[in-house]
C-alpha positions as a LaTeX table, in Angstrom:
\begin{tabular}{lrrr}
\hline
Residue & $x$ (\AA) & $y$ (\AA) & $z$ (\AA) \\
\hline
Met1 & 29.45 & $-79.77$ & $-6.95$ \\
Asn2 & 30.10 & $-83.30$ & $-8.09$ \\
His3 & 29.01 & $-86.80$ & $-7.06$ \\
Leu4 & 25.56 & $-85.88$ & $-5.77$ \\
Lys5 & 22.71 & $-88.35$ & $-5.39$ \\
Ile6 & 19.39 & $-86.64$ & $-6.12$ \\
Ile7 & 15.91 & $-87.94$ & $-5.29$ \\
Ile8 & 13.03 & $-86.70$ & $-7.48$ \\
Ile9 & 9.43 & $-87.21$ & $-6.43$ \\
Gly10 & 7.11 & $-87.22$ & $-9.46$ \\
Ala11 & 7.57 & $-88.50$ & $-13.02$ \\
Gly12 & 5.60 & $-85.86$ & $-14.88$ \\
Ile13 & 7.08 & $-83.39$ & $-17.34$ \\
Gly14 & 8.92 & $-81.47$ & $-14.61$ \\
Gly15 & 10.32 & $-84.51$ & $-12.83$ \\
Leu16 & 11.49 & $-86.28$ & $-15.98$ \\
Thr17 & 13.05 & $-83.16$ & $-17.52$ \\
Thr18 & 14.85 & $-82.47$ & $-14.24$ \\
Gly19 & 16.08 & $-86.04$ & $-14.08$ \\
Leu20 & 17.53 & $-85.78$ & $-17.57$ \\
Ala21 & 19.18 & $-82.42$ & $-16.87$ \\
Leu22 & 20.76 & $-83.74$ & $-13.68$ \\
Lys23 & 21.93 & $-86.97$ & $-15.32$ \\
Arg24 & 23.50 & $-84.87$ & $-18.08$ \\
Ala25 & 25.35 & $-83.03$ & $-15.30$ \\
Gly26 & 26.76 & $-86.34$ & $-14.08$ \\
Tyr27 & 24.64 & $-86.82$ & $-10.98$ \\
Thr28 & 23.04 & $-90.03$ & $-9.70$ \\
Val29 & 19.27 & $-89.66$ & $-10.04$ \\
Glu30 & 16.36 & $-91.67$ & $-8.62$ \\
Ile31 & 12.79 & $-90.77$ & $-9.69$ \\
Tyr32 & 9.77 & $-92.01$ & $-7.75$ \\
Glu33 & 6.22 & $-91.91$ & $-9.11$ \\
Lys34 & 3.18 & $-92.77$ & $-6.97$ \\
Thr35 & 1.06 & $-94.17$ & $-9.82$ \\
Ser36 & 1.42 & $-97.58$ & $-11.42$ \\
Glu37 & 1.21 & $-96.05$ & $-14.90$ \\
Ile38 & 2.34 & $-92.60$ & $-16.00$ \\
Arg39 & $-0.84$ & $-90.97$ & $-17.28$ \\
Pro40 & $-0.75$ & $-87.22$ & $-17.91$ \\
Ala41 & $-3.56$ & $-84.86$ & $-16.93$ \\
Gly42 & $-4.84$ & $-83.31$ & $-20.14$ \\
Ala43 & $-4.46$ & $-84.31$ & $-23.75$ \\
Gly44 & $-2.07$ & $-81.74$ & $-25.21$ \\
Ile45 & 0.36 & $-79.04$ & $-24.21$ \\
Ser46 & 1.97 & $-76.09$ & $-25.96$ \\
Ile47 & 5.75 & $-76.18$ & $-25.64$ \\
Trp48 & 6.78 & $-72.65$ & $-26.55$ \\
Ser49 & 10.28 & $-71.88$ & $-27.76$ \\
Asn50 & 11.74 & $-71.44$ & $-24.26$ \\
Gly51 & 10.72 & $-75.00$ & $-23.36$ \\
Val52 & 11.89 & $-76.39$ & $-26.69$ \\
Lys53 & 15.33 & $-74.83$ & $-26.10$ \\
Val54 & 15.65 & $-76.75$ & $-22.83$ \\
Leu55 & 14.78 & $-79.98$ & $-24.66$ \\
Asn56 & 17.25 & $-79.08$ & $-27.41$ \\
Ser57 & 19.97 & $-78.70$ & $-24.78$ \\
Leu58 & 19.18 & $-82.21$ & $-23.52$ \\
Gly59 & 19.67 & $-83.67$ & $-26.99$ \\
Leu60 & 15.95 & $-84.11$ & $-27.63$ \\
Gly61 & 15.50 & $-81.51$ & $-30.36$ \\
Asp62 & 14.91 & $-83.99$ & $-33.19$ \\
Glu63 & 12.47 & $-86.03$ & $-31.10$ \\
Ile64 & 10.33 & $-83.06$ & $-30.03$ \\
Ala65 & 10.21 & $-81.82$ & $-33.63$ \\
Lys66 & 8.88 & $-85.22$ & $-34.76$ \\
Ile67 & 5.92 & $-85.18$ & $-32.36$ \\
Gly68 & 5.28 & $-81.43$ & $-32.51$ \\
Gly69 & 2.71 & $-79.61$ & $-34.60$ \\
Gln70 & 3.50 & $-77.23$ & $-37.43$ \\
Met71 & 1.93 & $-74.12$ & $-35.91$ \\
Asp72 & 2.53 & $-71.27$ & $-38.35$ \\
Lys73 & $-0.31$ & $-68.88$ & $-37.49$ \\
Ile74 & $-2.70$ & $-67.90$ & $-34.72$ \\
Glu75 & $-6.24$ & $-66.81$ & $-35.52$ \\
Tyr76 & $-8.72$ & $-65.17$ & $-33.16$ \\
Arg77 & $-12.35$ & $-65.39$ & $-34.21$ \\
Ser78 & $-15.57$ & $-64.33$ & $-32.55$ \\
His79 & $-18.29$ & $-66.78$ & $-31.55$ \\
Thr80 & $-20.10$ & $-65.60$ & $-34.71$ \\
Asn81 & $-17.01$ & $-66.47$ & $-36.80$ \\
Glu82 & $-15.85$ & $-62.88$ & $-37.38$ \\
Leu83 & $-12.07$ & $-62.84$ & $-37.92$ \\
Tyr84 & $-10.58$ & $-60.63$ & $-35.19$ \\
Asn85 & $-6.92$ & $-61.04$ & $-36.13$ \\
Gln86 & $-4.42$ & $-63.37$ & $-37.74$ \\
Ile87 & $-0.82$ & $-63.61$ & $-36.54$ \\
Asn88 & 2.03 & $-65.07$ & $-38.54$ \\
Leu89 & 4.43 & $-66.67$ & $-36.03$ \\
His90 & 7.46 & $-66.59$ & $-38.33$ \\
Pro91 & 8.69 & $-63.18$ & $-37.03$ \\
Met92 & 8.51 & $-64.46$ & $-33.45$ \\
Thr93 & 10.44 & $-67.60$ & $-34.38$ \\
Gln94 & 13.15 & $-65.47$ & $-35.97$ \\
Thr95 & 13.34 & $-63.23$ & $-32.90$ \\
Val96 & 13.59 & $-66.01$ & $-30.32$ \\
Gly97 & 15.53 & $-68.51$ & $-32.42$ \\
Gln98 & 13.27 & $-71.56$ & $-32.17$ \\
Arg99 & 9.83 & $-72.78$ & $-33.28$ \\
Pro100 & 7.23 & $-73.68$ & $-30.67$ \\
Tyr101 & 5.91 & $-77.25$ & $-30.70$ \\
Pro102 & 2.42 & $-78.10$ & $-29.45$ \\
Val103 & 2.43 & $-81.82$ & $-28.58$ \\
Ser104 & 0.44 & $-84.67$ & $-27.13$ \\
Arg105 & 1.16 & $-84.87$ & $-23.39$ \\
Thr106 & 1.35 & $-88.65$ & $-23.56$ \\
Glu107 & 3.88 & $-88.56$ & $-26.40$ \\
Leu108 & 5.96 & $-85.91$ & $-24.63$ \\
Gln109 & 6.14 & $-87.94$ & $-21.42$ \\
Ser110 & 6.99 & $-91.09$ & $-23.41$ \\
Leu111 & 9.76 & $-89.17$ & $-25.17$ \\
Leu112 & 11.19 & $-88.03$ & $-21.83$ \\
Leu113 & 10.85 & $-91.46$ & $-20.26$ \\
Asn114 & 12.53 & $-93.18$ & $-23.21$ \\
Ala115 & 15.48 & $-90.81$ & $-22.90$ \\
Phe116 & 16.49 & $-92.63$ & $-19.71$ \\
Lys117 & 18.65 & $-95.47$ & $-20.98$ \\
Asn118 & 18.39 & $-97.20$ & $-17.61$ \\
Thr119 & 14.70 & $-97.68$ & $-16.88$ \\
Glu120 & 15.54 & $-98.47$ & $-13.25$ \\
Thr121 & 15.94 & $-94.71$ & $-12.77$ \\
Val122 & 12.14 & $-94.31$ & $-12.64$ \\
Lys123 & 10.30 & $-96.35$ & $-10.01$ \\
Leu124 & 6.49 & $-96.62$ & $-10.16$ \\
Asn125 & 4.04 & $-97.45$ & $-7.35$ \\
Ala126 & 6.18 & $-95.38$ & $-5.00$ \\
Gln127 & 4.13 & $-92.86$ & $-3.03$ \\
Cys128 & 6.31 & $-90.56$ & $-0.96$ \\
Ile129 & 4.62 & $-89.93$ & 2.42 \\
Gly130 & 7.30 & $-87.89$ & 4.15 \\
Val131 & 10.85 & $-86.59$ & 4.24 \\
Glu132 & 13.44 & $-85.90$ & 6.93 \\
Gln133 & 16.67 & $-83.99$ & 6.49 \\
Asp134 & 19.81 & $-83.19$ & 8.43 \\
Ser135 & 23.10 & $-81.48$ & 7.69 \\
Gln136 & 24.33 & $-84.46$ & 5.67 \\
Gly137 & 21.36 & $-85.35$ & 3.49 \\
Val138 & 17.64 & $-86.05$ & 3.13 \\
Thr139 & 15.63 & $-89.26$ & 3.55 \\
Ala140 & 12.40 & $-89.98$ & 1.68 \\
Tyr141 & 9.84 & $-92.41$ & 3.13 \\
Phe142 & 7.31 & $-94.29$ & 1.01 \\
Ala143 & 3.89 & $-95.82$ & 1.67 \\
Asn144 & 5.19 & $-99.34$ & 0.92 \\
Gly145 & 7.80 & $-99.08$ & 3.69 \\
Tyr146 & 10.72 & $-98.33$ & 1.38 \\
Gln147 & 13.05 & $-95.46$ & 2.14 \\
Thr148 & 15.97 & $-93.88$ & 0.33 \\
Arg149 & 18.57 & $-91.25$ & 1.15 \\
Gly150 & 20.24 & $-88.63$ & $-1.02$ \\
Asp151 & 22.01 & $-85.28$ & $-0.96$ \\
Leu152 & 18.86 & $-83.39$ & $-1.98$ \\
Leu153 & 15.25 & $-84.01$ & $-2.91$ \\
Ile154 & 13.19 & $-82.38$ & $-5.66$ \\
Ala155 & 9.43 & $-82.38$ & $-5.15$ \\
Ala156 & 8.07 & $-82.37$ & $-8.71$ \\
Asp157 & 4.82 & $-84.02$ & $-7.68$ \\
Gly158 & 2.42 & $-81.68$ & $-9.41$ \\
Ile159 & $-0.36$ & $-79.32$ & $-8.45$ \\
His160 & $-1.56$ & $-81.71$ & $-5.72$ \\
Ser161 & 1.94 & $-82.00$ & $-4.23$ \\
Gln162 & 2.25 & $-84.08$ & $-1.06$ \\
Leu163 & 5.42 & $-82.26$ & $-0.04$ \\
Arg164 & 4.49 & $-78.62$ & $-0.65$ \\
Asp165 & 3.19 & $-78.02$ & 2.87 \\
Tyr166 & 6.42 & $-79.42$ & 4.34 \\
Val167 & 8.54 & $-77.01$ & 2.30 \\
Val168 & 6.34 & $-73.95$ & 2.85 \\
Gly169 & 5.72 & $-74.68$ & 6.52 \\
His170 & 1.92 & $-74.43$ & 6.50 \\
Leu171 & $-1.16$ & $-75.72$ & 4.71 \\
Val172 & $-1.38$ & $-74.40$ & 1.14 \\
Glu173 & $-4.76$ & $-74.43$ & $-0.56$ \\
Leu174 & $-5.31$ & $-74.34$ & $-4.31$ \\
Arg175 & $-7.30$ & $-71.45$ & $-5.76$ \\
Tyr176 & $-10.20$ & $-72.31$ & $-8.05$ \\
Ala177 & $-10.03$ & $-70.19$ & $-11.22$ \\
Asp178 & $-13.84$ & $-70.26$ & $-11.64$ \\
Tyr179 & $-13.91$ & $-72.09$ & $-14.94$ \\
Val180 & $-13.96$ & $-75.57$ & $-16.41$ \\
Asn181 & $-11.75$ & $-76.78$ & $-19.25$ \\
Trp182 & $-12.62$ & $-79.65$ & $-21.61$ \\
Asn183 & $-9.85$ & $-81.01$ & $-23.83$ \\
Gly184 & $-8.79$ & $-83.86$ & $-26.05$ \\
Leu185 & $-7.33$ & $-84.80$ & $-29.43$ \\
Ile186 & $-9.05$ & $-85.06$ & $-32.81$ \\
Glu187 & $-7.82$ & $-85.88$ & $-36.30$ \\
Ile188 & $-7.33$ & $-82.80$ & $-38.48$ \\
Asn189 & $-10.07$ & $-82.27$ & $-41.02$ \\
Pro190 & $-10.71$ & $-79.29$ & $-43.36$ \\
Asp191 & $-14.11$ & $-78.87$ & $-41.67$ \\
Leu192 & $-12.25$ & $-78.02$ & $-38.46$ \\
Gly193 & $-9.81$ & $-75.51$ & $-39.92$ \\
Asp194 & $-6.38$ & $-74.99$ & $-41.45$ \\
Lys195 & $-3.93$ & $-77.72$ & $-40.41$ \\
Asn196 & $-1.13$ & $-75.26$ & $-39.54$ \\
Thr197 & $-3.21$ & $-72.64$ & $-37.72$ \\
Trp198 & $-4.07$ & $-72.39$ & $-34.04$ \\
Val199 & $-7.60$ & $-71.02$ & $-34.07$ \\
Ile200 & $-9.27$ & $-69.57$ & $-30.96$ \\
Tyr201 & $-12.97$ & $-68.71$ & $-30.91$ \\
Val202 & $-14.00$ & $-66.28$ & $-28.16$ \\
Gly203 & $-17.33$ & $-64.82$ & $-27.08$ \\
Glu204 & $-19.96$ & $-64.92$ & $-24.34$ \\
Ser205 & $-17.08$ & $-65.16$ & $-21.78$ \\
Lys206 & $-16.18$ & $-68.58$ & $-23.23$ \\
Arg207 & $-13.68$ & $-69.98$ & $-25.70$ \\
Ala208 & $-13.16$ & $-72.93$ & $-28.01$ \\
Ser209 & $-9.84$ & $-73.69$ & $-29.63$ \\
Met210 & $-7.90$ & $-76.09$ & $-31.85$ \\
Met211 & $-4.11$ & $-76.25$ & $-31.93$ \\
Pro212 & $-2.14$ & $-78.45$ & $-34.38$ \\
Ile213 & 0.05 & $-81.17$ & $-32.87$ \\
Gly214 & 1.98 & $-84.01$ & $-34.51$ \\
Asn215 & 0.51 & $-86.97$ & $-36.43$ \\
Asn216 & $-2.18$ & $-84.89$ & $-38.16$ \\
Arg217 & $-4.18$ & $-84.03$ & $-35.03$ \\
Phe218 & $-5.58$ & $-80.99$ & $-33.31$ \\
Tyr219 & $-5.38$ & $-80.55$ & $-29.56$ \\
Tyr220 & $-8.76$ & $-79.02$ & $-28.77$ \\
Phe221 & $-9.96$ & $-77.27$ & $-25.66$ \\
Phe222 & $-13.08$ & $-75.48$ & $-24.48$ \\
Gly223 & $-13.47$ & $-73.17$ & $-21.49$ \\
Cys224 & $-16.52$ & $-71.83$ & $-19.70$ \\
Pro225 & $-17.13$ & $-70.13$ & $-16.33$ \\
Met226 & $-18.70$ & $-72.58$ & $-13.90$ \\
Glu227 & $-19.10$ & $-73.24$ & $-10.20$ \\
Arg228 & $-16.52$ & $-75.48$ & $-8.58$ \\
Gly229 & $-17.21$ & $-79.19$ & $-8.30$ \\
Thr230 & $-19.58$ & $-79.91$ & $-11.18$ \\
Ile231 & $-19.24$ & $-83.43$ & $-12.58$ \\
Val232 & $-20.36$ & $-84.61$ & $-16.01$ \\
Glu233 & $-19.44$ & $-88.13$ & $-17.05$ \\
Pro234 & $-17.77$ & $-88.61$ & $-20.46$ \\
Glu235 & $-20.86$ & $-90.03$ & $-22.16$ \\
His236 & $-22.76$ & $-86.79$ & $-21.45$ \\
Arg237 & $-20.03$ & $-84.29$ & $-22.37$ \\
Gln238 & $-21.02$ & $-83.85$ & $-26.02$ \\
Arg239 & $-24.53$ & $-82.91$ & $-24.95$ \\
Glu240 & $-23.09$ & $-80.54$ & $-22.34$ \\
Leu241 & $-20.82$ & $-78.83$ & $-24.90$ \\
Lys242 & $-23.62$ & $-78.60$ & $-27.48$ \\
Ser243 & $-25.69$ & $-76.73$ & $-24.93$ \\
Ile244 & $-22.90$ & $-74.39$ & $-23.80$ \\
Phe245 & $-21.68$ & $-73.63$ & $-27.34$ \\
Ala246 & $-25.02$ & $-73.63$ & $-29.15$ \\
Gln247 & $-25.00$ & $-71.38$ & $-32.25$ \\
Trp248 & $-21.20$ & $-71.16$ & $-32.31$ \\
Pro249 & $-19.55$ & $-71.50$ & $-35.77$ \\
Ser250 & $-19.72$ & $-74.70$ & $-37.81$ \\
Pro251 & $-16.10$ & $-75.78$ & $-37.07$ \\
Val252 & $-16.93$ & $-75.72$ & $-33.35$ \\
Gln253 & $-20.11$ & $-77.72$ & $-33.98$ \\
Tyr254 & $-18.20$ & $-80.20$ & $-36.14$ \\
Leu255 & $-15.61$ & $-80.57$ & $-33.36$ \\
Ile256 & $-18.27$ & $-81.29$ & $-30.74$ \\
Glu257 & $-20.04$ & $-83.78$ & $-33.00$ \\
Asn258 & $-16.86$ & $-85.69$ & $-33.82$ \\
Leu259 & $-14.77$ & $-85.65$ & $-30.64$ \\
Lys260 & $-14.39$ & $-88.92$ & $-28.71$ \\
Pro261 & $-16.09$ & $-88.28$ & $-25.37$ \\
Gln262 & $-14.51$ & $-91.28$ & $-23.62$ \\
Glu263 & $-11.08$ & $-89.86$ & $-24.46$ \\
Ser264 & $-11.93$ & $-86.31$ & $-23.40$ \\
Asn265 & $-10.96$ & $-84.59$ & $-20.18$ \\
Arg266 & $-13.07$ & $-82.25$ & $-18.06$ \\
Leu267 & $-11.12$ & $-80.31$ & $-15.46$ \\
Asp268 & $-11.87$ & $-77.70$ & $-12.82$ \\
Ile269 & $-8.97$ & $-75.28$ & $-13.32$ \\
His270 & $-6.93$ & $-74.25$ & $-10.27$ \\
Asp271 & $-3.74$ & $-72.33$ & $-9.67$ \\
Leu272 & $-1.52$ & $-71.39$ & $-6.72$ \\
Asp273 & $-0.98$ & $-68.03$ & $-5.09$ \\
Pro274 & 2.76 & $-67.27$ & $-5.38$ \\
Leu275 & 4.57 & $-69.02$ & $-2.54$ \\
Lys276 & 6.90 & $-67.17$ & $-0.16$ \\
Thr277 & 9.42 & $-69.98$ & $-0.39$ \\
Ile278 & 9.93 & $-72.99$ & $-2.66$ \\
Val279 & 12.98 & $-74.37$ & $-0.83$ \\
Lys280 & 13.53 & $-75.80$ & 2.64 \\
Gly281 & 17.12 & $-76.80$ & 3.30 \\
Arg282 & 17.86 & $-79.69$ & 0.97 \\
Val283 & 14.31 & $-79.98$ & $-0.42$ \\
Ala284 & 13.04 & $-77.91$ & $-3.35$ \\
Leu285 & 9.69 & $-77.63$ & $-5.10$ \\
Leu286 & 9.67 & $-77.68$ & $-8.90$ \\
Gly287 & 7.07 & $-77.24$ & $-11.65$ \\
Asp288 & 3.38 & $-77.23$ & $-10.70$ \\
Ala289 & 4.27 & $-78.15$ & $-7.11$ \\
Ala290 & 5.93 & $-74.72$ & $-6.88$ \\
His291 & 3.93 & $-72.51$ & $-9.24$ \\
Ala292 & 0.83 & $-74.13$ & $-10.72$ \\
Ser293 & $-0.79$ & $-71.79$ & $-13.22$ \\
Thr294 & $-3.95$ & $-71.55$ & $-15.26$ \\
Pro295 & $-3.22$ & $-72.71$ & $-18.85$ \\
Thr296 & $-4.05$ & $-69.33$ & $-20.40$ \\
Leu297 & $-0.41$ & $-68.47$ & $-21.25$ \\
Gly298 & 0.60 & $-72.01$ & $-22.22$ \\
Gln299 & 3.71 & $-71.72$ & $-20.04$ \\
Gly300 & 3.11 & $-74.35$ & $-17.34$ \\
Gly301 & 5.22 & $-77.12$ & $-18.86$ \\
Cys302 & 7.80 & $-74.64$ & $-20.13$ \\
Gln303 & 8.32 & $-73.20$ & $-16.65$ \\
Ala304 & 8.91 & $-76.68$ & $-15.23$ \\
Met305 & 11.53 & $-77.21$ & $-17.95$ \\
Glu306 & 13.16 & $-73.88$ & $-17.12$ \\
Asp307 & 13.22 & $-74.91$ & $-13.45$ \\
Ala308 & 15.12 & $-78.05$ & $-14.41$ \\
Glu309 & 17.72 & $-76.12$ & $-16.39$ \\
Ile310 & 18.31 & $-73.47$ & $-13.71$ \\
Leu311 & 18.48 & $-76.01$ & $-10.88$ \\
Ser312 & 21.04 & $-78.05$ & $-12.78$ \\
Arg313 & 23.15 & $-74.94$ & $-13.50$ \\
Phe314 & 23.31 & $-73.82$ & $-9.88$ \\
Leu315 & 24.20 & $-77.27$ & $-8.57$ \\
Leu316 & 26.96 & $-77.63$ & $-11.16$ \\
Thr317 & 28.53 & $-74.22$ & $-10.75$ \\
Thr318 & 29.01 & $-73.89$ & $-6.99$ \\
Asn319 & 31.07 & $-75.64$ & $-4.31$ \\
Leu320 & 29.31 & $-73.80$ & $-1.47$ \\
Gly321 & 26.92 & $-76.64$ & $-0.77$ \\
Val322 & 23.49 & $-77.99$ & $-1.70$ \\
Glu323 & 21.51 & $-75.56$ & 0.44 \\
Tyr324 & 23.32 & $-72.58$ & $-1.11$ \\
Ala325 & 22.61 & $-73.85$ & $-4.63$ \\
Leu326 & 18.92 & $-74.38$ & $-3.84$ \\
Lys327 & 18.60 & $-70.86$ & $-2.42$ \\
Arg328 & 20.10 & $-69.52$ & $-5.64$ \\
Tyr329 & 17.58 & $-71.60$ & $-7.61$ \\
Glu330 & 14.75 & $-70.18$ & $-5.50$ \\
Ala331 & 15.91 & $-66.59$ & $-5.95$ \\
Glu332 & 16.26 & $-67.06$ & $-9.71$ \\
Arg333 & 12.89 & $-68.71$ & $-10.26$ \\
Lys334 & 10.45 & $-67.12$ & $-7.83$ \\
Glu335 & 10.04 & $-63.74$ & $-9.54$ \\
Arg336 & 9.67 & $-65.11$ & $-13.07$ \\
Thr337 & 7.23 & $-67.87$ & $-12.18$ \\
Ser338 & 5.17 & $-65.67$ & $-9.83$ \\
Thr339 & 4.88 & $-63.00$ & $-12.52$ \\
Leu340 & 3.68 & $-65.55$ & $-15.09$ \\
Val341 & 1.20 & $-67.19$ & $-12.69$ \\
Leu342 & $-0.42$ & $-63.82$ & $-11.94$ \\
Lys343 & $-0.35$ & $-62.81$ & $-15.61$ \\
Ala344 & $-2.06$ & $-66.08$ & $-16.59$ \\
Arg345 & $-4.61$ & $-65.56$ & $-13.79$ \\
Lys346 & $-5.42$ & $-62.05$ & $-14.99$ \\
Arg347 & $-5.79$ & $-63.31$ & $-18.55$ \\
Ala348 & $-8.11$ & $-66.12$ & $-17.43$ \\
Asp349 & $-10.27$ & $-63.62$ & $-15.53$ \\
Ile350 & $-10.58$ & $-61.48$ & $-18.67$ \\
Ile351 & $-11.30$ & $-64.43$ & $-20.99$ \\
Tyr352 & $-13.93$ & $-65.92$ & $-18.69$ \\
Gly353 & $-15.85$ & $-62.80$ & $-17.77$ \\
Lys354 & $-14.94$ & $-62.02$ & $-14.15$ \\
Asp355 & $-15.58$ & $-58.39$ & $-15.13$ \\
Pro356 & $-17.83$ & $-58.44$ & $-18.23$ \\
His357 & $-16.79$ & $-54.88$ & $-19.13$ \\
Leu358 & $-13.10$ & $-55.88$ & $-19.26$ \\
Thr359 & $-14.00$ & $-58.94$ & $-21.34$ \\
Gln360 & $-15.80$ & $-56.77$ & $-23.91$ \\
Gln361 & $-12.82$ & $-54.42$ & $-23.98$ \\
Trp362 & $-10.58$ & $-57.42$ & $-24.69$ \\
Tyr363 & $-12.74$ & $-58.48$ & $-27.65$ \\
Gln364 & $-12.35$ & $-54.96$ & $-29.07$ \\
Gln365 & $-8.61$ & $-54.99$ & $-28.38$ \\
Leu366 & $-8.22$ & $-58.26$ & $-30.29$ \\
Gln367 & $-9.59$ & $-56.56$ & $-33.39$ \\
Gln368 & $-7.13$ & $-53.68$ & $-33.07$ \\
Glu369 & $-3.96$ & $-55.58$ & $-32.09$ \\
Thr370 & $-1.27$ & $-55.77$ & $-34.73$ \\
Glu371 & 0.73 & $-58.85$ & $-35.55$ \\
Gln372 & 3.77 & $-57.09$ & $-34.09$ \\
Asp373 & 1.97 & $-56.45$ & $-30.79$ \\
Val374 & 1.27 & $-60.15$ & $-30.35$ \\
Thr375 & 4.64 & $-61.51$ & $-31.50$ \\
Gln376 & 6.53 & $-59.00$ & $-29.34$ \\
Ala377 & 4.53 & $-60.05$ & $-26.26$ \\
Leu378 & 5.18 & $-63.73$ & $-26.97$ \\
Ser379 & 8.87 & $-63.08$ & $-27.61$ \\
Lys380 & 9.25 & $-61.15$ & $-24.35$ \\
Thr381 & 7.87 & $-64.07$ & $-22.33$ \\
Ile382 & 10.05 & $-66.60$ & $-24.16$ \\
Leu383 & 13.26 & $-64.57$ & $-23.89$ \\
Gly384 & 12.81 & $-64.15$ & $-20.14$ \\
Gly385 & 13.93 & $-67.77$ & $-19.74$ \\
Pro386 & 17.43 & $-69.22$ & $-19.31$ \\
Phe387 & 18.14 & $-69.41$ & $-23.05$ \\
His388 & 17.95 & $-66.01$ & $-24.71$ \\
\hline
\end{tabular}
């Protein structure tokens, strides 16, 4: 189909990537973001090779490489600093045909935003409060009284989507994953670890990790099982982490001592049960609005990027109408994203001690896994995307 006007709600990673993919296809795109400033949730994100390939296809390969970290190895260590395993990622890169790039979320969203030559494409302070559709198109209504009409609407408005219930047809509640995640950025220092290695410390049903991103920084994150709804203000987070990770190895202690608490994030982690439908007529859910996941596979942003690529392909390659193309998009994406959401959920449950026996088994498995086991599993996930 040609000459479509497409409305996108949400200017996060999913919404911006989709906007770029659809503009590349020749469509008119309008993106609406409810906030006055685009501020990402979380400090960093791992863009695995399947996500990088989508960005490459949009002409952003050089830019993502500039802001991405040089992640050559993964190390698993115990909370007593015993080396469980060390994985060289070069064989995986050769198998899938592209390096992964861990990046700053802020820098990634700036990169995507800057790729729109016409900044009028993205409109801020525009909270979508409802949609109506008929056989000819869809109308979006905004809190400020503005309205706009297009041929289809993409709800890429994140885990707290305002439009999800409309598409699904009933109230959808998020599922608390029973753990809290702290994260932020810190300058790389030898006292923290090797600059090209993603190190993950695990033990006591908790984890602490540092992943290299661009500009000589680590993206760090901690995780610990906790009841829903706890609040600790930034100025008290170092003390909280010191208590939770007392006696953990010196790099973890150095990290806690030197992180910037006012620039840290503390998040209750939620995901979504797989939805029965992600499309209603001319309206489609995309990214976290459709399949929010725990971050334990590092595929959340990548799956939003895959959504963008697949949606663009189906719109471009059919003349059977918008609703037909969106149904094809739904059929293509539901199984893959549902599988990954449930896989990430299972992994989170094991990491964070839902069944302590299974968690202990996992620690033992980490010591026995071969490099090939890990790289094959990563490659399988990556190659399940639209670019093989």
